[in-house]
CSV table of C-alpha atoms in Angstrom, one decimal:
chain,number,residue,atom,x,y,z
N,14,MET,CA,96.3,114.6,122.9
N,15,ASP,CA,99.8,113.4,122.6
N,16,VAL,CA,101.0,110.1,124.2
N,17,THR,CA,104.7,110.3,125.0
N,18,ASN,CA,107.1,107.3,125.1
N,19,LYS,CA,110.8,107.3,126.0
N,20,LYS,CA,111.7,106.7,122.3
N,21,TYR,CA,108.9,108.1,120.2
N,22,THR,CA,105.9,110.4,120.2
N,23,PHE,CA,102.8,110.0,118.1
N,24,HIS,CA,99.5,111.8,117.9
N,25,LEU,CA,96.5,109.7,118.9
N,26,GLU,CA,94.3,109.3,115.8
N,27,ALA,CA,91.3,107.2,114.9
N,28,PHE,CA,92.2,104.5,112.4
N,29,ASN,CA,89.8,102.4,110.4
N,30,GLY,CA,91.6,99.2,111.0
N,31,PRO,CA,94.8,97.6,112.3
N,32,LEU,CA,96.6,97.7,108.9
N,33,GLU,CA,96.0,101.4,108.7
N,34,LEU,CA,97.5,101.8,112.1
N,35,LEU,CA,100.5,99.6,111.2
N,36,MET,CA,101.1,101.6,108.0
N,37,HIS,CA,101.0,104.8,110.0
N,38,LEU,CA,103.6,103.6,112.4
N,39,ILE,CA,105.8,102.3,109.6
N,40,GLU,CA,105.7,105.5,107.6
N,41,LYS,CA,106.1,107.7,110.7
N,42,ASN,CA,109.2,105.8,111.8
N,43,LYS,CA,110.5,105.4,108.2
N,44,ILE,CA,110.6,101.6,108.6
N,45,ASP,CA,111.6,99.4,105.7
N,46,ILE,CA,108.5,97.4,105.0
N,47,TYR,CA,110.6,94.5,103.7
N,48,ASP,CA,112.7,94.4,106.9
N,49,ILE,CA,110.3,95.2,109.8
N,50,PRO,CA,111.8,95.4,113.3
N,51,ILE,CA,109.0,93.4,114.7
N,52,ALA,CA,109.8,93.9,118.4
N,53,GLU,CA,109.8,97.7,118.1
N,54,LEU,CA,106.7,97.8,115.9
N,55,THR,CA,104.8,95.5,118.3
N,56,ARG,CA,105.7,97.7,121.2
N,57,GLN,CA,104.4,100.8,119.5
N,58,TYR,CA,101.3,99.1,118.4
N,59,ILE,CA,100.4,97.8,121.9
N,60,ASP,CA,101.2,101.3,123.4
N,61,TYR,CA,98.7,102.7,121.0
N,62,LEU,CA,96.0,100.2,122.1
N,63,GLU,CA,96.7,101.1,125.7
N,64,ALA,CA,96.3,104.8,124.9
N,65,MET,CA,93.0,104.0,123.2
N,66,ARG,CA,91.7,102.3,126.4
N,67,GLU,CA,92.8,105.2,128.6
N,68,MET,CA,90.7,107.5,126.4
N,69,ASP,CA,87.7,105.2,126.5
N,70,MET,CA,88.0,104.6,122.7
N,71,GLU,CA,86.6,101.4,121.5
N,72,VAL,CA,89.2,98.8,120.7
N,73,THR,CA,87.6,96.4,118.2
N,74,SER,CA,88.4,92.7,117.9
N,75,SER,CA,90.4,93.3,114.7
N,76,PHE,CA,92.9,95.4,116.6
N,77,LEU,CA,93.3,92.7,119.3
N,78,VAL,CA,93.7,90.0,116.7
N,79,MET,CA,96.5,92.0,115.0
N,80,ALA,CA,98.2,92.5,118.4
N,81,ALA,CA,98.1,88.7,119.0
N,82,THR,CA,99.6,88.2,115.5
N,83,LEU,CA,102.4,90.6,116.1
N,84,LEU,CA,103.2,88.9,119.4
N,85,GLN,CA,103.2,85.6,117.7
N,86,ILE,CA,105.6,86.8,115.0
N,87,LYS,CA,107.8,88.4,117.7
N,88,SER,CA,108.0,85.1,119.6
N,89,ARG,CA,108.9,83.2,116.4
N,90,MET,CA,111.6,85.7,115.6
N,91,MET,CA,113.1,85.1,119.1
N,92,LEU,CA,113.4,81.4,118.7
N,93,PRO,CA,117.0,80.1,118.2
N,94,LYS,CA,118.0,79.8,114.6
N,95,LYS,CA,118.2,76.3,113.2
N,96,LYS,CA,121.3,75.0,111.4
N,97,ALA,CA,121.9,76.6,108.1
N,98,GLU,CA,121.2,73.4,106.1
N,99,GLU,CA,117.8,73.0,107.9
N,100,SER,CA,116.7,76.7,107.6
N,101,GLU,CA,117.2,77.3,103.9
N,102,GLU,CA,113.6,76.7,103.1
N,103,GLU,CA,112.2,78.2,106.3
N,104,GLU,CA,109.9,81.1,105.7
N,105,ASP,CA,110.4,84.5,107.3
N,106,PRO,CA,107.7,84.8,110.1
N,107,ARG,CA,107.1,88.4,108.9
N,108,GLN,CA,106.4,87.4,105.3
N,109,GLU,CA,102.6,87.1,105.5
N,110,LEU,CA,102.4,90.4,107.4
N,111,VAL,CA,104.6,92.1,104.8
N,112,GLU,CA,102.3,90.8,102.0
N,113,ARG,CA,99.2,92.0,103.7
N,114,LEU,CA,100.8,95.5,104.3
N,115,LEU,CA,101.8,95.7,100.6
N,116,GLU,CA,98.3,94.8,99.5
N,117,TYR,CA,96.8,97.3,101.8
N,118,ARG,CA,99.2,100.0,100.5
N,119,ARG,CA,98.2,99.3,96.9
N,120,PHE,CA,94.5,99.4,97.9
N,121,LYS,CA,95.1,102.7,99.7
N,122,LYS,CA,96.7,104.3,96.6
N,123,VAL,CA,93.9,103.2,94.4
N,124,SER,CA,91.4,104.6,96.9
N,125,GLU,CA,93.2,107.9,96.9
N,126,VAL,CA,93.1,108.1,93.1
N,127,LEU,CA,89.4,107.3,93.0
N,128,GLY,CA,88.8,109.8,95.7
N,129,SER,CA,90.6,112.6,93.8
N,130,MET,CA,88.6,111.6,90.6
N,131,ALA,CA,85.4,111.9,92.6
N,132,ASP,CA,86.4,115.3,94.0
N,133,LEU,CA,87.1,116.5,90.5
N,134,GLN,CA,83.8,115.1,89.2
N,135,GLU,CA,81.9,117.2,91.8
N,136,HIS,CA,82.8,120.3,89.8
N,137,PHE,CA,80.7,119.0,86.8
N,138,VAL,CA,77.0,118.6,86.4
N,139,GLY,CA,75.8,115.8,84.2
N,140,ARG,CA,72.5,115.5,82.5
N,141,ALA,CA,70.6,112.7,80.7
N,142,PRO,CA,71.1,112.4,76.9
N,143,LEU,CA,68.8,114.5,74.9
N,144,ASP,CA,66.4,113.0,72.3
N,145,LEU,CA,67.8,114.7,69.2
N,146,PRO,CA,65.9,114.4,65.9
N,147,VAL,CA,67.3,111.9,63.5
N,148,HIS,CA,66.9,114.0,60.4
N,149,HIS,CA,68.5,117.4,59.9
N,150,LEU,CA,67.5,119.3,56.8
N,151,PRO,CA,70.6,120.6,55.0
N,152,PRO,CA,70.8,123.8,52.9
N,153,ALA,CA,69.0,123.7,49.6
N,154,SER,CA,72.3,123.9,47.8
N,155,LEU,CA,74.6,121.1,48.9
N,156,ASP,CA,78.3,121.6,49.4
N,157,LEU,CA,80.4,120.8,46.3
N,158,SER,CA,82.3,118.1,48.2
N,159,LEU,CA,79.1,116.2,48.7
N,160,LEU,CA,78.3,116.3,45.0
N,161,ILE,CA,81.8,115.1,44.1
N,162,THR,CA,81.4,112.2,46.5
N,163,ALA,CA,78.0,111.3,45.1
N,164,PHE,CA,79.5,111.5,41.5
N,165,ARG,CA,82.4,109.2,42.5
N,166,GLU,CA,79.9,106.7,43.8
N,167,VAL,CA,78.0,106.8,40.5
N,168,MET,CA,81.3,106.4,38.6
N,169,SER,CA,82.4,103.5,40.8
N,170,ILE,CA,79.5,101.3,39.5
N,171,LYS,CA,79.9,102.4,35.9
N,172,GLU,CA,82.1,100.1,33.9
N,173,GLU,CA,84.0,101.4,30.9
N,174,ALA,CA,82.8,99.7,27.8
N,175,GLU,CA,85.6,97.7,26.0
N,176,ILE,CA,86.3,99.4,22.7
N,177,PRO,CA,88.2,97.7,19.9
N,178,ALA,CA,91.4,99.2,18.6
N,179,ALA,CA,90.5,102.7,17.6
N,180,ILE,CA,89.3,103.0,14.0
N,181,VAL,CA,87.8,106.4,14.4
N,182,GLN,CA,88.4,109.1,17.0
N,183,PRO,CA,85.8,109.0,19.8
N,184,GLU,CA,83.0,111.6,19.5
N,185,PRO,CA,83.8,114.7,21.5
N,186,TYR,CA,81.3,115.8,24.2
N,187,HIS,CA,80.4,119.5,24.8
N,188,ILE,CA,79.3,120.9,28.1
N,189,GLU,CA,76.6,123.0,26.4
N,190,ASP,CA,75.0,119.9,24.8
N,191,LYS,CA,75.0,118.1,28.2
N,192,MET,CA,73.4,121.1,29.8
N,193,GLU,CA,70.5,120.8,27.3
N,194,GLU,CA,70.2,117.1,27.9
N,195,ILE,CA,69.9,117.7,31.7
N,196,LYS,CA,67.2,120.3,31.1
N,197,ALA,CA,65.3,117.9,28.9
N,198,ALA,CA,65.6,115.1,31.4
N,199,LEU,CA,64.3,117.3,34.2
N,200,GLN,CA,61.3,118.3,32.0
N,201,SER,CA,60.5,114.6,31.3
N,202,HIS,CA,60.7,113.9,35.1
N,203,GLY,CA,58.4,116.8,36.0
N,204,GLY,CA,61.1,119.2,37.0
N,205,ARG,CA,62.8,116.9,39.6
N,206,MET,CA,64.9,113.8,39.4
N,207,ARG,CA,67.4,111.8,41.3
N,208,PHE,CA,71.1,112.7,41.1
N,209,GLU,CA,72.0,109.3,39.6
N,210,ASP,CA,69.3,109.6,36.9
N,211,ALA,CA,71.5,112.2,35.2
N,212,PHE,CA,74.2,109.7,34.7
N,213,GLU,CA,72.3,106.6,33.5
N,214,ARG,CA,74.1,106.3,30.1
N,215,GLY,CA,77.4,107.1,28.6
N,216,THR,CA,81.1,106.4,28.8
N,217,ARG,CA,83.1,107.5,31.7
N,218,SER,CA,84.5,110.5,29.8
N,219,GLU,CA,80.9,111.4,28.8
N,220,LEU,CA,79.7,111.2,32.4
N,221,VAL,CA,82.5,113.6,33.5
N,222,VAL,CA,81.3,116.1,30.9
N,223,THR,CA,77.7,115.6,32.2
N,224,PHE,CA,78.9,116.4,35.7
N,225,LEU,CA,80.6,119.5,34.6
N,226,ALA,CA,77.4,120.5,32.8
N,227,LEU,CA,75.5,120.0,36.0
N,228,LEU,CA,77.9,122.2,37.9
N,229,GLU,CA,77.5,124.9,35.3
N,230,LEU,CA,73.7,124.8,35.6
N,231,ILE,CA,74.0,125.1,39.4
N,232,LYS,CA,76.3,128.1,38.9
N,233,GLN,CA,73.8,129.7,36.6
N,234,GLN,CA,71.1,128.9,39.2
N,235,SER,CA,69.1,127.1,36.6
N,236,VAL,CA,68.9,124.0,38.8
N,237,SER,CA,69.4,123.3,42.5
N,238,VAL,CA,70.5,120.1,44.3
N,239,GLU,CA,68.6,119.1,47.4
N,240,GLN,CA,68.7,116.4,50.1
N,241,ALA,CA,65.5,115.6,52.0
N,242,HIS,CA,67.5,114.5,55.1
N,243,LEU,CA,71.0,113.6,56.1
N,244,PHE,CA,72.4,110.7,54.0
N,245,GLY,CA,69.2,110.8,52.0
N,246,THR,CA,68.8,110.7,48.2
N,247,ILE,CA,70.2,113.8,46.4
N,248,THR,CA,67.7,115.3,43.9
N,249,ILE,CA,68.1,117.8,41.1
N,250,ALA,CA,65.4,120.4,40.8
N,251,TRP,CA,64.6,122.7,37.9
N,252,ARG,CA,64.7,126.5,38.7
N,253,GLY,CA,64.5,127.8,35.2
N,254,SER,CA,62.1,130.6,35.9
N,255,GLU,CA,64.4,131.9,38.7
N,256,THR,CA,67.4,132.4,36.4
């Protein structure tokens, strides 16, 4: 139903509160919220309440309190102005109403954003977290990058021995010799040993040759490197009969 006034027409809607009604009137009439024509706004507001009564719609006390507030502001605005020197610190009677309307507008925008997020969330179905097992067995042959990382950790705790000024050239190390040493170490450990056990002794250059020897044995499928579980100890296992 439309309620027609000489100057304006608005559709009679149900509002949740007086601030929502005021914001509707302000937006509909493109009123500057910082410079509200309080007389016109009060008249439109009261006309709306009268239309609610005619349609037997409940007019709650909050709407009546706001009507009384608007009339009070209107009456204060109609009072004669004081002298300039006395009115410098006088507050605008509309200021408190403006602040309440600004706060309501911010609240409304936040509510709209939350509402749109809720509508978007309705398109998704959530479920409780699954109890995943802690340990995941990796492939029998580990990735080369994992072996390199493990070797770097071993090297990081190995300090290079201090050697006096060279009198003789350091003894060269051969990959073939280190391959035999790894095989012998595996046999002494029952065919299986920890990765770091292959690098217990030697200079840093010797350990590098030992690592290259281990890679060659893996390539020949004479040994395999395994990990019982994620982040667990890496072990070297003998596979000599499978070569």
